[in-house]
Amino acid sequence: MSMDELFAPMKEPMILGAAISIVVGAVAIVAGLTYFKKWGWLYKNWLTTVDHKKIGVMYILVALVMLFRGGIDALLMRAQTAVPENGLLNAEHYNEIFTTHGLIMIIFMAMPFIIGLMNVVVPLQIGARDVAFPRLNALSFWLFAVGAGLLNISFIIGGSPNAGWSAYFPLASTEFSPGVGNNYYAWSLQISGLGTLMTGINFITTIMKMRAPGMKLMKMPMFTWSALITNVIITFAFPVLTVALAMMTLDRQFGTKFFAMQDGGMDMLWANLFWVWGHPEVYIVILPAFGIFSEVISTFSRKNLFGYKSMVMSMVVISLLSFMVWVHHFYTMGHGVMVNGIFSITTMLIAVPTGVKIFNWLLTMRHGKITFTTPMLWALAFVPIFTIGGVTGVMLAMASADYQYHNTLFLVAHFHYVLIPGTVFGVLAGYHFWWPKIFGFRLNEKLGKSAFWFIVVGFNVAFFPLFILGLDGYARRMYTYSADTGYGPLSMVSFIGALAMAVGFALICYNIYYSFRHSPRETTGDPWDARSLEWATQSPVPEYNFAIVPKINQLDEFWYAKKEGRDITAGKYERIHMPNNSGAPLWMSGVMFLFSLFFVFSEWTLVIVFAIATLGFMAYRSFENDEGHYIEVAEIEATERRLRGEK
Ligand code: HEM
Ligand SMILES: [Cu+2]
């Protein structure tokens, strides 16, 4: 690689500015850690941790950072299109921004946020001490983190991917996208995807094998159910992505013609493989949110969840259907009427189980004693907004109608109307709900609610106009338009909505600082008077989770025990076996980062060096003896007393 190629992006002042601020920020963090002598602490307590709760927190932290990176992309796009014939961004830069925006939001924000919450909550909800494979869990996190890092350096080193988040061929082939941008696409998704696949296997095993005594499958909390089904989808969908990306790499870097058009390559093969993964992917990010809403709505309605069994069944049906609808993403790419018709019907069928869930949530609230806490507000806003998203989805599902508004802003409005209330409101509900469990104090409700209003109102102002613009013929992914189209005024409205959302997200961040300083510490472990097992632990949760593993007789055992005055965590303490921390996942992922980075630039000698290093790590690990350690009874007693606020 030549220096010229490497630093090509720096020729743009905006990117140069961003690069400088990243370097300054990094230097400040390193200097700060050194000055306050925090390196050892950081390494011992966080970077090498195998504790599912801390791994969860790190996932959420990175997801929040990515939310802001993806959010800046979004603001830039809306600013560029706010007025006709704007010159803020050029076409190339705009292409890069919508590509990385989509990728970052789905792969490096939504999914990790959800996996982070799953990490924190699932073992607690089932009464376990950790996940089945704690060290693998750490490896999953670090692979995701370095994948995110790889994608994020692309915009300063060598250039970002620019062929859309769906990277359609032939556009994504070297013929039409000659730079290294789409190599970054393949490798950042590849290594983070491997981490996700490991998470899938890890959580299926955890939920199947590590539930507290007596917790039958049909006695599991709904969030754990949603996590189980999601991880099954992950385990089936991600291998398809792995293979598709490997073929993409072969096409782009070794001259094969799987997808690239010359010599009989099939561009439609990519479209199919991408959406065989991609459609289930949208359910990977939405089902856990459904689980979160179920927990939040039943907790703050003071009622058990209406239609528990039908909730589980509908998620199972959705997971099956999610693998049978992928063709609806390319009705217009030349199938016959028969194929389009079949996929039209399977797609519309998804509305049935989804509708069942919506009615169950409404019936859970019916006659409930509702308290309007911040998490509950997110859940309440989700129901009507998501319904608009679903209904417009059914509109798009009609193949013949889709010819009209496919690839217009109508489509963009549809998927934001499902993904933002679904995933973003979902993780925000979960984040406010479980925050006191993780950190031992509540977030400020007033700030939480103002952020809520900014985001919910801003969201509708930003995205509802896109339905209208789309029906008017405003094509998706255009970097500018002429004034005669008449798209100007509504585009400006949309930009203003996006600004309001940005204010809301800034308030959410400020809330962390404010509440850390001013909120009283939480000593009950159960601030919301909630229903499931995670609230039976102390807050913040000690390393071993449960001093005594509870026995379960029914769904919501903790809730009924509270009402009957039983303590399900009483008993005699015994010493607890826990896994040891390990630096291996961090270092191995670091090595794989370098491997991928040099692969992106086809620097083969270095690729081979780091491939051998990766294998070396695996070999080393397989000879290592690590028996873990015990936490003694005296220490458990002291910890429990301290967290209950006793001296
Ligand atoms: C009743 C349920 C739903 C139906 C019937 C439905 C239908 C559709 C259809 C037919 C398309 C393709 C439209 C086109 O390309 O012209 C589409 C695109 C999309 N949908 Fe949905 N959808 C539903 C729910 C969801 C959910 C729950 C999510 C995410 C959480 C979602 C996310 C997306 C995304 C991201 C795209 C566009 C991807 C792209 O081209 O970049 N949809 N939907
Ligand atoms: Cu789809």
XYZ file of C-alpha atoms and ligand atoms in Angstrom:
691
model
C 0.000 0.000 0.000
C 1.310 3.443 -0.827
C 1.213 6.339 1.608
C -0.959 8.162 -0.867
C -3.575 5.466 -0.813
C -3.401 5.178 2.949
C -4.050 8.814 3.700
C -6.296 9.589 0.727
C -9.314 10.422 2.933
C -7.358 13.168 4.704
C -7.634 15.374 1.636
C -11.131 16.269 2.791
C -11.130 18.996 5.443
C -14.096 17.472 7.345
C -12.357 14.103 7.652
C -9.042 15.679 8.516
C -10.814 17.563 11.306
C -12.424 14.392 12.613
C -9.086 12.575 12.471
C -7.358 15.325 14.427
C -10.040 15.327 17.109
C -9.780 11.525 17.429
C -6.004 11.736 17.880
C -6.348 14.541 20.420
C -9.045 12.586 22.287
C -6.969 9.414 22.341
C -3.892 11.244 23.592
C -6.004 12.869 26.338
C -7.393 9.499 27.487
C -3.960 7.857 27.540
C -2.464 10.812 29.382
C -5.351 10.839 31.874
C -5.045 7.123 32.627
C -1.309 7.468 33.080
C -1.547 10.556 35.265
C -4.146 9.049 37.610
C -2.293 5.676 37.533
C -5.421 3.855 36.373
C -3.899 1.476 33.836
C -3.564 -1.410 36.291
C -7.052 -0.904 37.602
C -8.509 -0.755 34.099
C -6.661 -3.872 32.997
C -7.444 -5.937 36.088
C -11.057 -4.958 36.588
C -12.320 -4.435 33.069
C -10.122 -5.334 30.109
C -9.443 -8.866 31.332
C -12.766 -9.501 33.027
C -14.851 -12.603 32.340
C -17.762 -11.409 34.502
C -20.915 -11.331 32.361
C -22.127 -8.123 34.016
C -18.958 -6.186 33.280
C -18.821 -7.553 29.754
C -22.411 -6.384 29.366
C -21.498 -2.912 30.580
C -18.602 -2.720 28.115
C -20.902 -3.769 25.270
C -23.348 -1.023 26.212
C -20.593 1.552 26.520
C -19.272 0.818 23.033
C -22.855 0.753 21.704
C -23.462 4.224 23.127
C -20.289 5.550 21.546
C -21.404 4.032 18.245
C -24.848 5.576 18.686
C -23.138 8.943 18.645
C -20.894 8.078 15.707
C -23.910 6.812 13.731
C -25.928 9.776 14.941
C -23.392 12.268 13.607
C -23.618 10.509 10.236
C -27.398 10.855 10.396
C -27.248 14.557 11.231
C -24.804 15.159 8.382
C -27.112 13.385 5.946
C -30.151 15.351 7.052
C -28.161 18.586 7.010
C -26.988 17.881 3.479
C -30.550 17.245 2.261
C -32.222 19.955 4.375
C -32.179 22.332 1.412
C -32.080 21.638 -2.344
C -28.724 21.603 -4.113
C -26.729 21.802 -0.926
C -22.957 21.610 -1.154
C -22.110 20.500 2.397
C -21.171 16.968 1.300
C -20.193 15.707 -2.124
C -21.747 12.593 -3.658
C -18.870 10.313 -2.675
C -18.821 11.449 0.928
C -22.608 11.098 1.116
C -22.365 7.500 -0.165
C -19.831 6.685 2.522
C -21.943 8.234 5.224
C -25.193 6.414 4.479
C -23.262 3.169 4.180
C -21.466 3.469 7.500
C -24.551 4.917 9.194
C -26.585 1.789 8.404
C -23.780 -0.607 9.230
C -22.886 1.065 12.482
C -26.438 1.409 13.700
C -27.415 -2.205 12.993
C -24.167 -4.095 13.633
C -22.261 -1.912 16.064
C -25.059 -0.154 17.966
C -28.350 -2.087 18.029
C -26.954 -5.605 18.238
C -24.261 -4.929 20.866
C -26.640 -2.841 22.958
C -29.000 -5.801 23.013
C -26.253 -8.350 23.592
C -24.979 -6.105 26.375
C -28.341 -6.065 28.130
C -28.634 -9.807 27.563
C -25.232 -10.285 29.151
C -26.136 -8.281 32.203
C -29.625 -9.649 32.695
C -30.059 -13.193 31.378
C -27.823 -15.044 33.882
C -29.496 -13.068 36.693
C -33.007 -13.822 35.459
C -32.341 -17.555 35.411
C -30.499 -17.629 38.737
C -27.066 -18.465 37.294
C -23.606 -17.348 38.440
C -22.311 -16.594 34.952
C -22.767 -17.655 31.345
C -21.813 -21.162 30.257
C -18.460 -20.121 28.709
C -17.256 -16.942 30.429
C -13.983 -16.662 28.587
C -15.629 -17.226 25.224
C -18.016 -14.458 26.202
C -15.067 -12.093 26.699
C -13.685 -13.154 23.327
C -17.059 -12.395 21.714
C -16.983 -8.925 23.182
C -13.447 -8.172 22.090
C -14.026 -9.461 18.584
C -17.039 -7.183 18.321
C -15.031 -4.283 19.726
C -12.141 -4.687 17.307
C -14.634 -5.121 14.439
C -16.175 -1.798 15.397
C -12.691 -0.285 15.611
C -11.795 -1.584 12.177
C -14.857 -0.061 10.545
C -14.311 3.217 12.339
C -10.718 3.701 11.297
C -11.699 3.120 7.668
C -12.829 6.680 7.282
C -9.392 8.007 8.111
C -7.149 5.207 6.812
C -7.809 4.225 3.215
C -11.487 5.132 2.891
C -14.933 3.984 4.085
C -17.209 1.466 2.397
C -19.582 3.266 0.082
C -21.838 0.686 -1.618
C -24.671 0.795 0.928
C -25.045 -1.291 4.072
C -26.364 -4.086 1.860
C -23.240 -3.890 -0.384
C -25.045 -5.011 -3.525
C -23.005 -6.436 -6.349
C -21.877 -5.453 -8.926
C -21.620 -2.062 -7.229
C -19.532 -3.510 -4.389
C -17.132 -5.316 -6.743
C -13.681 -3.932 -7.467
C -14.951 -2.892 -10.890
C -17.231 -0.208 -9.464
C -15.766 0.201 -5.944
C -12.017 -0.002 -6.479
C -10.754 1.390 -3.134
C -10.264 -0.585 0.085
C -13.554 0.631 1.612
C -15.524 -2.503 0.871
C -12.666 -4.696 2.095
C -13.170 -2.962 5.426
C -16.859 -3.803 5.137
C -16.101 -7.504 4.692
C -13.536 -7.739 7.482
C -15.221 -5.631 10.145
C -18.428 -7.629 9.720
C -16.514 -10.874 9.519
C -14.651 -10.655 12.813
C -17.460 -9.061 14.779
C -19.839 -11.623 13.243
C -17.681 -14.466 14.536
C -18.036 -12.962 18.002
C -21.807 -12.780 17.574
C -21.997 -16.414 16.514
C -20.080 -17.409 19.653
C -22.516 -15.365 21.702
C -25.377 -17.284 20.097
C -23.928 -20.633 21.088
C -22.929 -19.395 24.530
C -26.371 -18.093 25.430
C -28.296 -21.063 24.082
C -26.103 -23.275 26.275
C -26.460 -20.951 29.257
C -30.243 -20.807 29.066
C -30.675 -24.510 28.395
C -28.222 -25.707 31.037
C -27.861 -23.188 33.837
C -31.336 -22.316 35.043
C -32.020 -22.354 38.785
C -33.591 -25.566 40.122
C -37.277 -25.706 39.270
C -37.191 -23.128 36.489
C -38.837 -25.030 33.652
C -38.707 -23.445 30.198
C -42.269 -22.185 30.562
C -41.386 -20.516 33.870
C -38.670 -18.329 32.373
C -39.133 -14.557 32.254
C -40.090 -13.190 28.845
C -36.798 -11.377 28.292
C -34.906 -14.642 28.738
C -37.297 -16.312 26.310
C -36.701 -13.581 23.759
C -32.944 -13.960 24.288
C -33.148 -17.708 23.736
C -35.059 -17.357 20.480
C -32.804 -14.542 19.302
C -29.709 -16.628 19.896
C -31.192 -19.493 17.941
C -31.777 -17.089 15.042
C -28.183 -15.847 15.407
C -26.848 -19.380 15.282
C -28.694 -20.120 12.042
C -28.307 -16.753 10.327
C -24.701 -15.761 11.027
C -22.990 -18.673 9.278
C -24.680 -17.481 6.079
C -23.132 -14.049 6.546
C -19.734 -15.575 7.314
C -19.764 -17.516 4.065
C -21.139 -14.625 2.002
C -18.456 -12.281 3.340
C -15.730 -14.831 2.675
C -16.939 -15.087 -0.932
C -17.004 -11.304 -1.141
C -13.401 -11.210 0.043
C -12.415 -13.805 -2.546
C -14.101 -11.757 -5.261
C -12.593 -8.485 -4.190
C -9.113 -9.594 -3.191
C -8.414 -12.791 -5.158
C -10.256 -12.166 -8.402
C -12.894 -14.911 -8.169
C -16.271 -14.230 -9.768
C -18.931 -15.455 -7.381
C -20.821 -12.165 -7.399
C -18.763 -9.884 -9.642
C -20.380 -9.752 -13.057
C -17.697 -10.875 -15.500
C -17.249 -14.579 -16.390
C -20.686 -15.662 -15.233
C -20.659 -14.253 -11.679
C -24.098 -13.883 -10.142
C -24.873 -10.562 -8.520
C -28.240 -11.927 -7.377
C -26.454 -14.615 -5.361
C -25.119 -11.873 -3.101
C -28.559 -10.267 -2.775
C -30.023 -13.595 -1.724
C -27.270 -14.539 0.721
C -27.225 -11.048 2.201
C -30.964 -11.034 2.927
C -31.101 -14.658 4.076
C -28.967 -13.272 6.886
C -30.288 -9.709 6.727
C -33.963 -10.282 7.245
C -33.485 -12.537 10.302
C -31.043 -9.879 11.493
C -33.853 -7.344 11.847
C -35.579 -9.852 14.138
C -32.355 -10.431 16.045
C -32.501 -6.793 17.043
C -36.244 -6.589 17.620
C -37.167 -9.758 19.551
C -35.077 -8.936 22.644
C -36.719 -5.509 22.638
C -40.080 -7.281 22.659
C -38.812 -9.175 25.698
C -37.790 -5.944 27.423
C -41.181 -4.336 26.776
C -42.895 -7.397 28.221
C -40.905 -7.080 31.450
C -41.379 -3.329 31.678
C -45.086 -3.327 30.889
C -45.973 -6.064 33.370
C -43.796 -4.529 36.090
C -45.282 -1.051 35.788
C -48.842 -2.260 35.315
C -48.500 -4.390 38.467
C -49.923 -7.355 36.594
C -48.583 -10.582 35.210
C -48.023 -10.658 31.488
C -51.199 -11.345 29.537
C -51.008 -14.444 27.319
C -47.575 -15.749 28.375
C -47.830 -18.857 26.213
C -49.020 -16.970 23.148
C -46.147 -14.508 23.660
C -43.667 -17.384 23.485
C -45.461 -19.025 20.568
C -45.621 -15.835 18.557
C -41.874 -15.329 18.962
C -41.227 -18.878 17.797
C -43.452 -18.314 14.755
C -41.760 -14.995 13.984
C -38.354 -16.669 14.175
C -39.418 -19.341 11.677
C -41.078 -16.872 9.315
C -38.064 -14.579 9.480
C -36.159 -17.139 7.387
C -38.904 -17.376 4.767
C -39.390 -13.807 3.614
C -35.994 -12.554 2.445
C -37.027 -12.086 -1.195
C -39.284 -9.159 -0.232
C -36.151 -7.022 -0.282
C -35.813 -7.380 -4.047
C -39.201 -7.919 -5.620
C -38.142 -5.532 -8.361
C -35.035 -7.472 -9.342
C -36.717 -9.744 -11.818
C -38.474 -12.753 -10.276
C -41.699 -14.073 -11.719
C -45.135 -13.332 -10.385
C -45.233 -16.699 -8.626
C -42.077 -16.129 -6.578
C -43.059 -12.588 -5.670
C -46.555 -13.778 -4.753
C -45.310 -16.482 -2.397
C -42.920 -14.140 -0.612
C -45.612 -11.497 -0.444
C -47.814 -13.880 1.521
C -45.134 -15.154 3.886
C -44.163 -11.547 4.598
C -47.700 -10.493 5.418
C -48.041 -13.504 7.717
C -45.468 -11.934 10.061
C -48.038 -9.298 10.907
C -50.183 -11.987 12.582
C -47.883 -13.065 15.447
C -46.724 -9.464 15.781
C -50.339 -8.388 16.180
C -50.837 -11.054 18.853
C -48.009 -9.520 20.840
C -49.350 -5.989 20.489
C -52.743 -7.080 21.841
C -51.111 -8.982 24.698
C -49.250 -5.849 25.784
C -52.425 -3.797 25.621
C -54.324 -6.411 27.632
C -51.526 -6.543 30.196
C -52.048 -2.831 30.795
C -55.838 -3.115 30.910
C -57.068 -2.603 34.498
C -53.445 -2.339 35.592
C -52.122 0.141 38.162
C -49.857 1.916 35.712
C -46.919 4.016 36.937
C -45.419 6.320 34.339
C -41.719 5.814 34.965
C -39.174 6.523 32.226
C -38.890 2.867 31.120
C -42.683 2.623 30.989
C -42.926 5.773 28.856
C -40.596 4.199 26.305
C -42.765 1.086 26.250
C -45.955 3.111 25.874
C -44.554 5.169 22.994
C -43.351 2.022 21.295
C -46.818 0.500 20.799
C -48.480 3.032 18.451
C -45.302 4.064 16.611
C -44.252 0.484 15.961
C -47.760 -0.224 14.695
C -47.303 2.443 12.014
C -44.039 0.754 11.068
C -45.714 -2.644 10.858
C -48.644 -1.418 8.797
C -46.357 0.300 6.296
C -44.389 -2.969 6.227
C -47.512 -4.766 5.074
C -47.939 -2.076 2.407
C -44.409 -2.816 1.208
C -45.090 -6.535 1.381
C -47.516 -6.281 -1.542
C -45.114 -6.975 -4.388
C -47.054 -5.056 -7.022
C -47.361 -1.979 -4.822
C -43.714 -2.245 -3.823
C -42.737 -1.552 -7.438
C -44.067 1.940 -6.774
C -42.224 2.860 -3.612
C -39.289 0.440 -3.374
C -36.052 2.388 -2.908
C -37.838 5.613 -2.073
C -37.870 7.420 1.247
C -41.095 5.535 2.005
C -38.981 2.449 2.606
C -36.549 4.467 4.697
C -39.465 5.733 6.784
C -40.816 2.181 7.211
C -37.669 0.698 8.607
C -37.012 3.612 10.879
C -40.581 3.327 12.183
C -39.904 -0.292 13.151
C -36.271 -0.090 14.179
C -36.345 3.063 16.275
C -39.400 2.345 18.466
C -38.577 -1.365 18.328
C -34.885 -1.464 18.978
C -33.856 1.977 20.189
C -36.850 2.610 22.474
C -36.482 -1.010 23.606
C -32.870 -0.717 24.654
C -33.538 2.672 26.236
C -36.396 1.168 28.250
C -34.084 -1.651 29.330
C -31.244 0.751 30.041
C -33.332 2.923 32.389
C -34.992 -0.140 33.917
C -31.858 -2.126 34.740
C -29.506 0.794 35.432
C -30.072 0.671 39.228
C -29.410 -3.078 39.177
C -26.091 -2.573 37.415
C -24.828 0.556 39.152
C -26.710 0.762 42.433
C -28.479 4.091 41.886
C -31.371 5.282 39.763
C -31.167 7.639 36.820
C -32.934 10.937 37.322
C -36.541 10.642 36.223
C -37.021 14.266 35.230
C -34.021 14.241 32.897
C -35.042 10.805 31.641
C -38.494 12.063 30.765
C -37.314 15.231 29.040
C -34.963 13.135 26.915
C -37.929 10.887 26.152
C -40.048 13.765 24.862
C -37.268 15.239 22.746
C -36.590 11.891 21.120
C -40.180 10.754 20.601
C -41.424 14.055 19.211
C -38.200 14.586 17.272
C -38.462 11.104 15.823
C -41.918 11.683 14.370
C -40.974 15.106 13.053
C -37.876 13.610 11.445
C -39.387 10.484 9.918
C -43.078 11.002 9.213
C -42.330 13.455 6.368
C -40.283 10.710 4.714
C -43.443 8.659 4.096
C -44.914 11.589 2.185
C -41.700 12.424 0.351
C -41.330 8.767 -0.606
C -44.818 8.547 -2.055
C -43.952 11.732 -3.933
C -41.104 9.869 -5.597
C -38.075 11.023 -3.600
C -35.587 8.213 -4.257
C -33.492 6.830 -1.438
C -29.739 7.537 -1.148
C -29.684 10.706 -3.285
C -27.172 13.231 -2.079
C -29.118 16.170 -3.422
C -32.179 17.223 -5.420
C -33.284 20.260 -7.372
C -35.622 22.888 -5.984
C -38.333 22.139 -8.595
C -38.993 18.752 -7.026
C -40.656 20.511 -4.116
C -38.885 18.219 -1.614
C -37.267 21.169 0.139
C -39.749 22.158 2.892
C -40.450 18.667 4.247
C -36.745 17.836 4.119
C -36.091 20.867 6.292
C -38.771 19.711 8.746
C -37.056 16.349 8.896
C -33.696 17.974 9.654
C -35.262 19.901 12.544
C -36.672 16.647 13.950
C -33.216 15.079 13.746
C -31.781 17.991 15.731
C -34.409 17.492 18.437
C -33.453 13.827 18.681
C -29.810 14.814 19.078
C -30.760 17.027 22.037
C -32.587 14.061 23.602
C -29.566 11.780 23.286
C -27.325 14.461 24.762
C -29.702 14.672 27.749
C -29.439 10.907 28.243
C -25.680 11.284 28.549
C -25.927 14.237 30.874
C -28.271 12.163 33.027
C -25.474 9.689 33.759
C -23.278 12.421 35.163
C -26.108 14.147 37.022
C -27.466 10.977 38.638
C -24.029 9.735 39.558
C -23.527 12.942 41.513
C -26.994 13.426 42.976
C -29.040 10.200 43.109
C -29.293 8.435 46.475
C -27.674 4.980 46.554
C -30.021 2.081 46.173
C -29.879 -0.545 48.945
C -33.033 -2.621 48.504
C -31.966 -4.360 45.285
C -35.559 -3.973 44.057
C -36.296 -0.291 43.392
C -39.274 -0.834 41.068
C -41.021 -3.545 43.093
C -40.390 -5.836 40.129
C -41.170 -9.451 39.303
C -38.208 -11.490 38.085
C -35.141 -12.984 39.754
C -32.552 -10.356 38.899
C -34.233 -8.123 41.485
C -33.570 -10.706 44.201
C -29.833 -9.896 44.076
C -28.106 -6.950 45.705
C -27.439 -3.774 43.695
C -24.867 -3.448 42.294
C -24.751 -7.187 41.791
C -21.755 -8.871 43.468
C -19.351 -10.938 41.377
C -21.117 -14.217 42.281
C -24.663 -12.881 41.600
C -26.639 -14.988 44.077
C -25.206 -15.801 47.502
C -27.852 -18.549 47.614
C -29.260 -19.956 44.379
C -33.070 -19.698 44.666
C -35.499 -22.548 43.996
C -38.290 -21.801 41.568
C -41.869 -23.090 41.725
C -43.690 -20.812 39.315
C -43.408 -17.953 36.848
C -42.613 -14.688 38.686
C -41.580 -16.673 41.788
C -39.803 -13.641 43.228
C -42.957 -11.505 43.011
C -45.185 -14.078 44.718
C -42.577 -14.791 47.369
C -42.445 -11.064 48.158
C -46.230 -10.883 48.459
C -46.288 -13.968 50.704
C -43.405 -12.727 52.834
C -41.024 -15.530 51.848
C -37.320 -14.865 51.248
C -36.160 -16.982 48.330
C -32.551 -16.048 48.876
C -32.338 -17.222 52.499
C -30.108 -20.141 53.415
C -26.647 -21.122 54.571
C -23.732 -19.699 52.548
C -21.218 -22.002 50.948
C -18.016 -21.050 49.190
C -18.532 -20.235 45.521
C -16.397 -21.276 42.586
C -15.770 -18.569 39.973
C -13.663 -18.362 36.778
C -10.409 -16.364 36.729
C -9.873 -13.227 34.676
C -7.894 -13.640 31.499
C -5.987 -11.362 29.160
C -6.166 -13.861 26.302
C -9.452 -12.683 24.724
C -8.204 -9.089 24.609
C -4.782 -9.890 23.147
C -6.072 -12.466 20.735
C -8.649 -10.018 19.409
C -5.930 -7.396 19.106
C -3.920 -9.799 16.978
C -6.985 -10.563 14.867
C -7.532 -6.837 14.443
C -4.066 -6.482 12.917
C -4.613 -9.585 10.827
C -7.819 -8.075 9.396
C -6.335 -4.631 8.930
C -3.435 -5.986 6.869
C -5.831 -8.218 4.972
C -7.871 -5.154 4.015
C -4.742 -3.736 2.394
C -3.614 -7.105 0.962
C -0.298 -6.943 2.854
C 0.277 -10.671 2.671
C 3.461 -11.110 4.694
C 1.939 -9.366 7.673
C -1.330 -11.246 7.171
C 0.538 -14.541 7.465
C 2.467 -13.361 10.542
C -0.734 -12.446 12.358
C -2.588 -15.538 11.196
C 0.162 -17.649 12.784
C -0.021 -15.514 15.922
C -3.777 -16.149 16.164
C -3.276 -19.889 15.841
C -0.486 -19.640 18.413
C -2.918 -18.082 20.868
C -5.357 -20.931 20.342
C -2.641 -23.539 20.844
C -1.386 -21.805 23.989
C -4.873 -21.664 25.411
C -5.430 -25.369 24.843
C -2.411 -26.243 27.018
C -3.259 -23.788 29.767
C -4.462 -25.078 33.164
C -6.755 -22.636 34.880
C -8.932 -23.985 37.672
C -10.627 -20.708 38.636
C -10.898 -19.602 42.254
C -13.185 -19.764 45.298
C -14.945 -16.949 47.116
C -14.977 -17.878 50.816
C -18.023 -17.686 53.095
C -16.643 -14.820 55.197
C -16.196 -12.713 52.103
C -19.728 -13.466 50.876
C -21.159 -12.490 54.252
C -19.256 -9.213 54.297
C -20.256 -8.349 50.739
C -23.940 -9.068 51.310
C -23.991 -6.962 54.474
C -22.249 -4.059 52.800
C -24.601 -4.024 49.804
C -27.658 -4.143 52.038
C -26.319 -0.954 53.604
C -25.474 -2.574 56.962
C -22.198 -1.803 58.703
C -45.189 -6.614 10.019
C -43.917 -6.656 9.944
C -43.055 -6.220 8.740
C -43.296 -6.288 7.409
C -44.529 -6.841 6.756
C -42.130 -5.736 6.733
C -41.972 -5.633 5.354
C -40.870 -5.119 4.730
C -40.635 -5.123 3.308
C -41.602 -5.726 2.290
C -39.445 -4.523 3.049
C -38.769 -4.309 1.682
C -39.276 -3.095 1.039
C -38.522 -2.621 -0.158
O -37.298 -2.863 -0.269
O -39.161 -1.972 -0.990
C -38.910 -4.127 4.309
C -37.705 -3.482 4.453
C -37.084 -3.306 5.671
N -37.595 -3.636 6.902
Fe -39.465 -4.383 7.261
N -41.230 -5.333 7.659
C -41.744 -5.632 8.903
C -41.128 -5.435 10.089
C -39.834 -4.981 10.237
C -39.116 -4.943 11.485
C -39.668 -5.417 12.804
C -37.901 -4.425 11.214
C -36.718 -4.135 12.121
C -36.666 -4.201 13.375
C -37.836 -4.131 9.802
C -36.746 -3.586 9.174
C -36.640 -3.375 7.834
C -35.456 -2.835 7.187
C -34.145 -2.426 7.897
C -35.733 -2.774 5.837
C -34.888 -2.184 4.707
C -33.544 -2.667 4.522
C -32.818 -1.947 3.393
O -33.222 -2.081 2.241
O -31.852 -1.260 3.683
N -39.035 -4.471 9.242
N -39.787 -4.502 5.334
Cu -37.056 -8.111 5.438
